[in-house]
Coordinates of C-alpha atoms in Angstrom, one line a residue:
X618 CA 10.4 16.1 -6.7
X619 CA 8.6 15.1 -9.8
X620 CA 8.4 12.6 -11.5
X621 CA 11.0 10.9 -14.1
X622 CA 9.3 11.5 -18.0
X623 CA 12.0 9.1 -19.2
X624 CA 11.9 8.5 -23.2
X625 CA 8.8 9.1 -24.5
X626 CA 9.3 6.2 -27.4
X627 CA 9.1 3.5 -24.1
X628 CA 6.2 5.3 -22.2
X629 CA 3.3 2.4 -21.5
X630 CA -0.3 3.9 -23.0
X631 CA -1.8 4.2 -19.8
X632 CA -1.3 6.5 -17.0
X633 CA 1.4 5.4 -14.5
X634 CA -0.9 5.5 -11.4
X635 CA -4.7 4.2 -12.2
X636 CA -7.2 7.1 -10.7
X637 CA -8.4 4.1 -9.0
X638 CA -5.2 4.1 -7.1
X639 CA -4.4 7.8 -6.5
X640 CA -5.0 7.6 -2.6
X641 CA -2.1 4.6 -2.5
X642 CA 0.1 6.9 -4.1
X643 CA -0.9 9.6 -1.9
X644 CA 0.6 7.5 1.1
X645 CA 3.3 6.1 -1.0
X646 CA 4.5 9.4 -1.4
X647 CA 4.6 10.5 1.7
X648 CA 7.3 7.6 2.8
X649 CA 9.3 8.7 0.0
X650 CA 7.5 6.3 -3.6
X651 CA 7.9 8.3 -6.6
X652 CA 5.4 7.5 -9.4
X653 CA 7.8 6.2 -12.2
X654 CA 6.7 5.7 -15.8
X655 CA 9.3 4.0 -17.9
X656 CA 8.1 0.6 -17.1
X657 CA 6.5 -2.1 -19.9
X658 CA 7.7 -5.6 -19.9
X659 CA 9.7 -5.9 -23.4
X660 CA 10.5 -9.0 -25.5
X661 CA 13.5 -8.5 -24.2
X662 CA 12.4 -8.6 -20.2
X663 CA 10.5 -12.0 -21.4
X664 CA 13.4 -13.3 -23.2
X665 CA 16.1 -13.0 -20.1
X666 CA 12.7 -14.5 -17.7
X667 CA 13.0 -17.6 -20.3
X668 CA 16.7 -18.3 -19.6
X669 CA 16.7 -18.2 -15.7
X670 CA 17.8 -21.5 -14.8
X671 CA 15.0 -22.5 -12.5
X672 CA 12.3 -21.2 -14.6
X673 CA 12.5 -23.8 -17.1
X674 CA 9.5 -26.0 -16.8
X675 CA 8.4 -23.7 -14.6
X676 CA 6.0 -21.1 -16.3
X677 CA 3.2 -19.3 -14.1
X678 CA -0.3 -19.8 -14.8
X679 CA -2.6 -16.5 -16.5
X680 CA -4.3 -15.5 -13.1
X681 CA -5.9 -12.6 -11.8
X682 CA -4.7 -13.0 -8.4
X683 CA -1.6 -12.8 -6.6
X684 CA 1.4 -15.0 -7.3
X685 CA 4.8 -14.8 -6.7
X686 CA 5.7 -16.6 -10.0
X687 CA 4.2 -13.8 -12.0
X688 CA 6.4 -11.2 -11.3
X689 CA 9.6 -12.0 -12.9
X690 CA 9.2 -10.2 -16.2
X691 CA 8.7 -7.1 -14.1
X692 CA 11.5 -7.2 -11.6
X693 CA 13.5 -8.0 -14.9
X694 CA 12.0 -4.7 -16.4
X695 CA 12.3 -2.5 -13.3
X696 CA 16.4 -3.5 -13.3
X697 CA 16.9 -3.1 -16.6
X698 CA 15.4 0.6 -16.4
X699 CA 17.6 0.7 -13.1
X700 CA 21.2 -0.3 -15.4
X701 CA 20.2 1.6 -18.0
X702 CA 20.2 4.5 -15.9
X703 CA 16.6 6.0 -16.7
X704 CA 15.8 6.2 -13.0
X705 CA 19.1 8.8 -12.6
X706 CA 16.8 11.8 -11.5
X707 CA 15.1 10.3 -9.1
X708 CA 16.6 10.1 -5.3
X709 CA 18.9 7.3 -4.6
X710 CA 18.2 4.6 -3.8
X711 CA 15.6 4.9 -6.0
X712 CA 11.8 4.2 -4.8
X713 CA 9.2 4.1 -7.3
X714 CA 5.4 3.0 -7.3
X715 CA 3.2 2.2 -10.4
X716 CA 0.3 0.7 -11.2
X717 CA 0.4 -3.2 -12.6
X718 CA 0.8 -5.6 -13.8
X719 CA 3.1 -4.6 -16.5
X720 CA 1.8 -3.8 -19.8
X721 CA 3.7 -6.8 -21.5
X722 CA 3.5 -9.3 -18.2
X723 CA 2.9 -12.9 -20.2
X724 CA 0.9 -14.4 -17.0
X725 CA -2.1 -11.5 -16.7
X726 CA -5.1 -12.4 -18.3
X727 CA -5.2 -10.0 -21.0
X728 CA -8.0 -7.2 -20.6
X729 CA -7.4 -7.1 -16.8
X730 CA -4.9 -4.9 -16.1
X731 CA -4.6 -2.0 -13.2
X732 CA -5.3 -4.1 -10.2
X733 CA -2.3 -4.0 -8.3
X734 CA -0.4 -1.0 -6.9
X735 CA 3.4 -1.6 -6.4
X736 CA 5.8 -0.1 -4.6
X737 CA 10.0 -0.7 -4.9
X738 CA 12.9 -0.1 -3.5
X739 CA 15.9 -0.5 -5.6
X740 CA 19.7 -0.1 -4.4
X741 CA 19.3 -0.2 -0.4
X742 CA 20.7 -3.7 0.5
X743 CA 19.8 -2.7 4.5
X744 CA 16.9 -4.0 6.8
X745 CA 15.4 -0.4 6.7
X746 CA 14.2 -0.6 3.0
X747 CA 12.5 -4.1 3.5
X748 CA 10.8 -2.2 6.9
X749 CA 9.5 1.0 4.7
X750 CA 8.2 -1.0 1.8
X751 CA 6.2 -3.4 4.5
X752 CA 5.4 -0.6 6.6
X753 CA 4.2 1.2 3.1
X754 CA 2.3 -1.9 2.3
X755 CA 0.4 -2.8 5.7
X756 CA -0.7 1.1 6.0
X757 CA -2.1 1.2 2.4
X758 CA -3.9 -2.0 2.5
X759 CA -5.5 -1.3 5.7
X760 CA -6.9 2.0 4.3
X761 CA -8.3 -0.2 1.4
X762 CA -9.1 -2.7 3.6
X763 CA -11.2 -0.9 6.7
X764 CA -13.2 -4.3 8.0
X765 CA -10.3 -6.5 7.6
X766 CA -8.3 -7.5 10.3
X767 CA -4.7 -7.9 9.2
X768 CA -1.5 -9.5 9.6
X769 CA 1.8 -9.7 8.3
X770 CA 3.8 -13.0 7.3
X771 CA 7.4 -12.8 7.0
X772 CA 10.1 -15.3 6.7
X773 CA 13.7 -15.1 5.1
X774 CA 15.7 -17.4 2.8
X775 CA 18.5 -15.3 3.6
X776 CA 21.7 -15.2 0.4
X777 CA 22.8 -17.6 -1.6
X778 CA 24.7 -19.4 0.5
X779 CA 21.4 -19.8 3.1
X780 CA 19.1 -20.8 0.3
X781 CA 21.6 -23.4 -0.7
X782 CA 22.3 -24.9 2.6
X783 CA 18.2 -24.8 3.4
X784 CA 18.1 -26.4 -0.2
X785 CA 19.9 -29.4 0.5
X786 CA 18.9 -30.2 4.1
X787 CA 14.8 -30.0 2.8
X788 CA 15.7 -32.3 0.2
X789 CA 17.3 -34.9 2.2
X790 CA 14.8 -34.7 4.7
X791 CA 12.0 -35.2 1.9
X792 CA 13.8 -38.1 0.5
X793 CA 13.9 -39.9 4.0
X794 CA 10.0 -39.7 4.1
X795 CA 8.9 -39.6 0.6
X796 CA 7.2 -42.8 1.2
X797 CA 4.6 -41.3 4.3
X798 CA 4.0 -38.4 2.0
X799 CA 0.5 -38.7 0.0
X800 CA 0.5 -40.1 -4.1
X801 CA 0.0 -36.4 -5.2
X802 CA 2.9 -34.8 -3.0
X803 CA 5.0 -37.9 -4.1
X804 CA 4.5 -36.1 -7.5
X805 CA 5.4 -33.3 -6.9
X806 CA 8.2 -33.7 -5.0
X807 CA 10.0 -34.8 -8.2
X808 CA 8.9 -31.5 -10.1
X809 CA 9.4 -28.3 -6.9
X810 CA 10.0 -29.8 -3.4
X811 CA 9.6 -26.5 -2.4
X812 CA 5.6 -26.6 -4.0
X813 CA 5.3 -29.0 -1.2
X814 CA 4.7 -26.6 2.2
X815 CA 1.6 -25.3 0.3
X816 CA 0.1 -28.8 0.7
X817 CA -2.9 -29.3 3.2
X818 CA -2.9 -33.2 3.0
X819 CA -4.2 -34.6 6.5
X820 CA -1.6 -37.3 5.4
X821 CA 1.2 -34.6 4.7
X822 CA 0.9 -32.0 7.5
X823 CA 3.0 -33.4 10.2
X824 CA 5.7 -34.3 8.5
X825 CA 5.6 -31.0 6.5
X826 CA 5.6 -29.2 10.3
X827 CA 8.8 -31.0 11.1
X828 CA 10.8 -30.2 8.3
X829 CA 13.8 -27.7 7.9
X830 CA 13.2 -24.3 8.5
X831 CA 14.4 -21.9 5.8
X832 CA 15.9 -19.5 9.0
X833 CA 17.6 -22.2 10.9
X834 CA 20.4 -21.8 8.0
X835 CA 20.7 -18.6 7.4
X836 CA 24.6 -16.8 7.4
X837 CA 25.1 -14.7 9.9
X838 CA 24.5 -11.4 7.8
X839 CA 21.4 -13.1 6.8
X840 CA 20.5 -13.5 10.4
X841 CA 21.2 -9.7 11.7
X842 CA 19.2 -8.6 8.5
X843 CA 16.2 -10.6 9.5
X844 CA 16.5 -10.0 13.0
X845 CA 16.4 -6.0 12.5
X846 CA 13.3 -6.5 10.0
X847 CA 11.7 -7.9 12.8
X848 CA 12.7 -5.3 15.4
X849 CA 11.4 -2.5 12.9
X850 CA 8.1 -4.7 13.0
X851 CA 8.1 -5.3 16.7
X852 CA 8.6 -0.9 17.1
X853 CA 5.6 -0.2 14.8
X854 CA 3.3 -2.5 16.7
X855 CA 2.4 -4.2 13.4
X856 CA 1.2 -7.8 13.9
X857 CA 3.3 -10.3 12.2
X858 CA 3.7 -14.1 12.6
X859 CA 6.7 -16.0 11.0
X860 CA 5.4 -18.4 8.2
X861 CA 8.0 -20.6 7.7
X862 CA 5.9 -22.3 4.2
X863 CA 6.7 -18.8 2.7
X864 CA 9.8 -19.4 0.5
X865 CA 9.0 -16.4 -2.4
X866 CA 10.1 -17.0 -5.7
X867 CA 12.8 -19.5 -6.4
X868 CA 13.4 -17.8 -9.8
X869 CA 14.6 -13.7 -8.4
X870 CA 13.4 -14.2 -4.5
X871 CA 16.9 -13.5 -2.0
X872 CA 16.2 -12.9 1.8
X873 CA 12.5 -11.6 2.5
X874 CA 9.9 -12.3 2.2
X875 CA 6.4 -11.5 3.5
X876 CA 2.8 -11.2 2.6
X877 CA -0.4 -9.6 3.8
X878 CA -3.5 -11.3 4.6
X879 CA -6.8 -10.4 5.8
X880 CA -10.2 -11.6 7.4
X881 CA -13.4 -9.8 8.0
X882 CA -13.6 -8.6 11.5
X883 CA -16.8 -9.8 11.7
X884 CA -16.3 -13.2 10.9
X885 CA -13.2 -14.6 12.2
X886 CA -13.4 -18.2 10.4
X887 CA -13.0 -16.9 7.4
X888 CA -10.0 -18.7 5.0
X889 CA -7.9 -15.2 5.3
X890 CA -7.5 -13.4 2.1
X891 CA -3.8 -12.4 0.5
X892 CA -4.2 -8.9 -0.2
X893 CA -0.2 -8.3 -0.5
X894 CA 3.0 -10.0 -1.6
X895 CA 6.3 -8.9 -1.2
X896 CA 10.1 -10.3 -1.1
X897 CA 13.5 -9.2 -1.9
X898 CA 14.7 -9.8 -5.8
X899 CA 18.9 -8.7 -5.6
X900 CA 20.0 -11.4 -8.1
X901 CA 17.6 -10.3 -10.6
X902 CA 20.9 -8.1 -12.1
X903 CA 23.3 -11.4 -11.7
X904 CA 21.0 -13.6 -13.5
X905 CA 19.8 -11.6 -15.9
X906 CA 22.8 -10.0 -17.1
X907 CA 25.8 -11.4 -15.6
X908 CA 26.5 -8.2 -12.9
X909 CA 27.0 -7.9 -9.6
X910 CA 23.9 -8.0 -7.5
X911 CA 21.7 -5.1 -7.0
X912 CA 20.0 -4.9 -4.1
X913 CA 16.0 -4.6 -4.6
X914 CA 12.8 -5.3 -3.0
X915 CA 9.3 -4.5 -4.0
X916 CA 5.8 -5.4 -2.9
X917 CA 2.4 -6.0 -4.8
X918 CA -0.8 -4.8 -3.5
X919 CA -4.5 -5.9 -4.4
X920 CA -6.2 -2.8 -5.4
X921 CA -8.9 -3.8 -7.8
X922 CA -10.4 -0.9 -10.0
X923 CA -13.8 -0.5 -9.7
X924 CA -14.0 1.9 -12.9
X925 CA -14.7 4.4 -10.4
X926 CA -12.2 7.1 -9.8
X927 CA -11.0 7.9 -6.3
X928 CA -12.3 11.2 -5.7
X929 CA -10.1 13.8 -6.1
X930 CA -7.9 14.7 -3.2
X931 CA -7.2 18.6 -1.8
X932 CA -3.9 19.4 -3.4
X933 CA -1.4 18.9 -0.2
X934 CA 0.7 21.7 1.1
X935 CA 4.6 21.3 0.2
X936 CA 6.9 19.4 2.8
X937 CA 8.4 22.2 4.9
X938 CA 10.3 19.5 7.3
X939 CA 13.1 16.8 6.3
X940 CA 13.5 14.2 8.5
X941 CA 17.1 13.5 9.7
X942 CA 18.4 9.9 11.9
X943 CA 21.2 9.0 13.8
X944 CA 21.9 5.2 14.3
X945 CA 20.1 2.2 14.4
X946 CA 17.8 3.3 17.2
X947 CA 16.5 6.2 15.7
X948 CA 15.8 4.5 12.5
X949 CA 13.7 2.5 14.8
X950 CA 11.7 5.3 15.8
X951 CA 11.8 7.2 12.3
X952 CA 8.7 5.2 10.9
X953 CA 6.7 5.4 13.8
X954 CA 7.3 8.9 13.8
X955 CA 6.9 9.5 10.0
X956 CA 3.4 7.5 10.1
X957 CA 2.5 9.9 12.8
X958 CA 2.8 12.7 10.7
X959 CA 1.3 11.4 7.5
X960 CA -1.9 10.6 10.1
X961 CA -1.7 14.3 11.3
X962 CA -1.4 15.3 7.5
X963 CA 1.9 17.2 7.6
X964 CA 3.8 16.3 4.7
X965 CA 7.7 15.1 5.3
X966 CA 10.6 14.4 3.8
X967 CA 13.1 11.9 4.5
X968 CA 16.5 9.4 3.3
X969 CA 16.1 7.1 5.6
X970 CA 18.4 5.0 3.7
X971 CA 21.0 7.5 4.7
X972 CA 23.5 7.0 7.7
X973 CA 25.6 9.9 7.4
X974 CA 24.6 13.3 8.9
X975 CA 26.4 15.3 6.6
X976 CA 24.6 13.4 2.7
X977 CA 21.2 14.4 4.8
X978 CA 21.9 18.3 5.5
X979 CA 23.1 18.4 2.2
X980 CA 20.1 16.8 0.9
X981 CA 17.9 19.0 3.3
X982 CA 20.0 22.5 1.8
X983 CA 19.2 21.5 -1.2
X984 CA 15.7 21.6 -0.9
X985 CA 15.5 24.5 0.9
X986 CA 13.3 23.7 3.9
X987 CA 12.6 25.3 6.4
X988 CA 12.8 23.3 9.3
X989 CA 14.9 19.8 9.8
X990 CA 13.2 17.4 12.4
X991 CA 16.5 14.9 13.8
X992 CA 16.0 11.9 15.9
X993 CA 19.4 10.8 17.5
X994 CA 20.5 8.5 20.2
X995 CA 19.9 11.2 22.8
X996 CA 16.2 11.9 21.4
X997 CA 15.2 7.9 20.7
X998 CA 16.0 7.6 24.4
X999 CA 14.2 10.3 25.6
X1000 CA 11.3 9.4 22.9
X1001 CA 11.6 13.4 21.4
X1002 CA 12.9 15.1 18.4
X1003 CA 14.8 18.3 18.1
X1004 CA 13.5 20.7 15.7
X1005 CA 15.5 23.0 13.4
X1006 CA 15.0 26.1 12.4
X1007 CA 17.0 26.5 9.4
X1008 CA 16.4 30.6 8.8
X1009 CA 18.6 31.2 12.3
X1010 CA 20.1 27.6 13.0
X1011 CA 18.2 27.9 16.2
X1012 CA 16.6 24.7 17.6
X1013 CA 14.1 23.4 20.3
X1014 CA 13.9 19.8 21.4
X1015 CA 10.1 18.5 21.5
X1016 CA 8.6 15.1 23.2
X1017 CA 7.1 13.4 20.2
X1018 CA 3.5 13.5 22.3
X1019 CA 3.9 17.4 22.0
X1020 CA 5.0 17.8 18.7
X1021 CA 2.5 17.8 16.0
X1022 CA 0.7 20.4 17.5
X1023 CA 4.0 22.5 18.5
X1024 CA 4.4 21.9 14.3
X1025 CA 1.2 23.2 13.7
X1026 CA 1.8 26.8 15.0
X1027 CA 5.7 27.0 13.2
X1028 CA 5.3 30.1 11.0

C-alpha cells in the first residue's frame, strides 16, 4: 500500500514524515497509518476556522506546545482533502499520519515546525477507531518516552445533544456560585465557562470538583461508545484515569477525548508532562461546509526534532498475514494481539473497522497473502487464533501464547 502522491501543485515543501519521526511511522504503520502528503493549511482552511461560531473572540495563542485550540485549521484541512476526494486510494476509512503542524497553521511560531507526529482516522464513527488511534498514541510515545511513566486521560462530551445538555447544567451551576468563585475566575466565567476547570485557585477547587460532569449527560449512544472505549482500554492493560476537566475543543471536539501525560520514573513529584492530545472532530464537515457529519478522530504527539535523523531502519519484510475479527469480543482481543506481533516484528495487516467476514476476505484476496489469522467468538473465548493457509484453504487453530513462534517456522 503506498502512499497517496495527490496533486503535485498542493504538495507541502517538506517531506511528509520528518527523518526525526521515521520510527513513529514505522509503528503507525503497522496498525494500519498511511503517510499522506496532500496536507497544508490554505487560506481557505483559515477562512472557514474564522467563521466557526464559537471561535469568534476566541483565537489560540502562537505556542510551541500542545493545545487543543491550535488544531482547527488542520482538522479543517484534513476534511477538505477527505470531501474532495484526494484520499480515494487509500483504504477506507482512511488512516493517515504526517508530520505537523501544518505548513500554513496561523498559531505555530513560525520557524518551528516538525515537532509533532499525527495520526487520524477519518470515516469510522465506531469505538474501535478512537481505541487504535489511542492505542497508536500510548505505544509510540512510550518508545519516545522510555523513563516516563505514563497514563492516559480520557473523558467524553458525547454528540451534540450531550454537549448541549452538559452546557446548560455547568452554566447554571456556575451562576449559582459565581460569587464563591475567585475575582480572576469571575472573569472568565463571562468570556469560556468551560476555561474554568483548568483553574487551580485554592478558592475555586471545591466548587470546581462538584460541578456537572460532562458524562453524567451523555445520550445513550454516547454512553455505549464511551463505555466500549473504555473496555478496549481496560483489555490492553493501558493505565487510564477519567479527567472530567478534559472538555477538547469547543470549536470541532464531539465525543472523545483524551490526552497523554508523563513523569520521570525517577522522580514521581514531578508536575506530569502532556506529551499527547487527542479527541474526536465529526462536525468539522457540518460546520465547515454545511454536510452531514463525518466521523473523524486524530491525535497529536510531541516528537521534538533534534536535527538528528533517526537512524535508518532495516527495510521490513512484506505482511504475509491479514488479520480477520468476528464481533465485538474479538475486536477486543485484536489490538492486544496486533501489538504482540508488531513487538515480535512480524508485520500484519488488518480492517479492523470492518464487521463483515466476507469485505475482509475480499480485502485479504486482493492482496494476495498467504496466510489469514481470524479471531472469532469461539477463539476470544478460548484466547487462540486460527490460522489460514490460503495456498490449500487448510487451517490450524493456535493458543495466542504459541503462536508467534508457530508463525515463525510458516514457510
Amino acid at each position: 500500500m503506498s502512499p497517496q502522491t495527490g496533486n503535485i501543485a498542493s504538495q507541502p515543501k517538506k517531506s511528509v514524515i520528518h527523518p526525526q519521526h521515521q520510527t513513529a511511522q514505522a509503528t503507525a504503520g503497522h496498525y494500519g497509518f498511511v503517510p499522506f502528503n496532500n496536507l497544508v493549511v490554505e487560506k481557505t482552511d483559515i477562512a472557514k476556522a474564522r467563521a466557526f461560531k464559537e471561535n469568534k473572540g476566541r483565537e489560540a495563542e502562537k505556542s510551541d506546545t500542545l493545545s487543543f485550540e491550535g488544531f482547527l485549521e488542520e482538522k479543517i484541512a484534513i476534511m477538505r482533502n477527505h470531501i474532495e476526494k484526494k484520499m480515494i486510494d487509500l483504504p477506507q476509512p482512511a488512516m493517515i499520519s504526517y508530520s505537523g503542524p501544518l505548513e500554513g497553521n496561523p498559531h505555530t511560531k513560525k520557524g518551528n515546525r516538525d515537532h509533532l507526529f499525527n495520526i487520524d482516522i477519518i470515516g469510522n464513527p465506531k469505538s474501535i477507531a478512537d481505541a487504535i488511534t489511542i492505542e497508536t498514541a500510548y505505544v509510540i510515545t512510550k518508545e519516545h518516552y522510555p523513563d516516563l511513566d505514563l497514563e492516559i486521560q480520557i473523558n467524553s462530551i458525547g454528540d451534540k445533544d450531550s454537549l448541549a445538555r452538559f452546557t446548560r447544567e455547568f452554566i447554571i451551576y456556575y451562576k449559582k456560585n459565581l460569587n464563591e468563585l475567585s475575582a480572576p475566575c469571575r472573569i472568565l466565567f463571562k468570556k469560556d465557562p468551560f476555561e474554568l476547570l483548568n483553574c487551580g485557585h485554592e478558592k475555586c477547587v471545591l466548587i470546581h470538583n462538584e460541578s456537572p460532569k460532562a458524562i453524567a449527560y451523555l445520550t445513550e449512544p454516547s454512553r455505549v461508545h464511551f463505555r466500549e472505549v473504555l473496555e478496549y482500554l481496560e483489555s490492553l492493560s493501558l493505565p487510564y484515569t477519567i479527567n472530567h476537566a478534559l472538555v477538547g475543543s469547543r470549536n470541532y471536539c464531539s465525543g472523545i477525548i483524551f490526552r497523554i501525560t508523563g513523569i520521570p520514573k525517577k522522580n514521581k513529584d514531578t508536575i506530569p508532562t502532556v506529551l499527547a492530545l487527542g479527541e474526536r472532530y465529526n462536525t468539522v464537515s457540518r460546520k465547515a461546509w454545511g454536510k452531514k457529519e463525518i466521523p473523524a478522530i486524530g491525535a497529536a504527539l510531541l516528537i521534538n526534532s533534534t536535527g538528528k535523523a533517526t537512524p535508518k531502519r532495516k527495510k521490513e519484510q512484506d505482511a504475509r498475514f491479514y488479520f480477520i475479527q468476528l464481533g465485538y469480543d474479538a475486536k477486543l482481543k485484536s489490538l492486544s494481539l496486533i501489538e504482540m506481533l508488531r513487538q515480535a516484528k512480524i508485520p500484519v495487516i488488518q480492517s479492523l473497522s470492518r464487521d463483515k467476514i466476507t469485505s475482509q476476505l475480499a480485502a485479504a484476496e486482493k492482496l494476495n497473502v498467504p496466510y489469514i489469522l481470524l479471531v472469532g467468538q469461539k477463539e476470544a473465548i478460548e484466547n487462540s487464533v486460527t490460522v489460514r493457509h490460503m495456498n490449500n484453504r487448510s487451517q490450524e487453530t493456535i493458543p495466542v501464547p504459541e503462536l508467534i513462534e508457530y508463525l515463525r517456522q510458516l514457510p
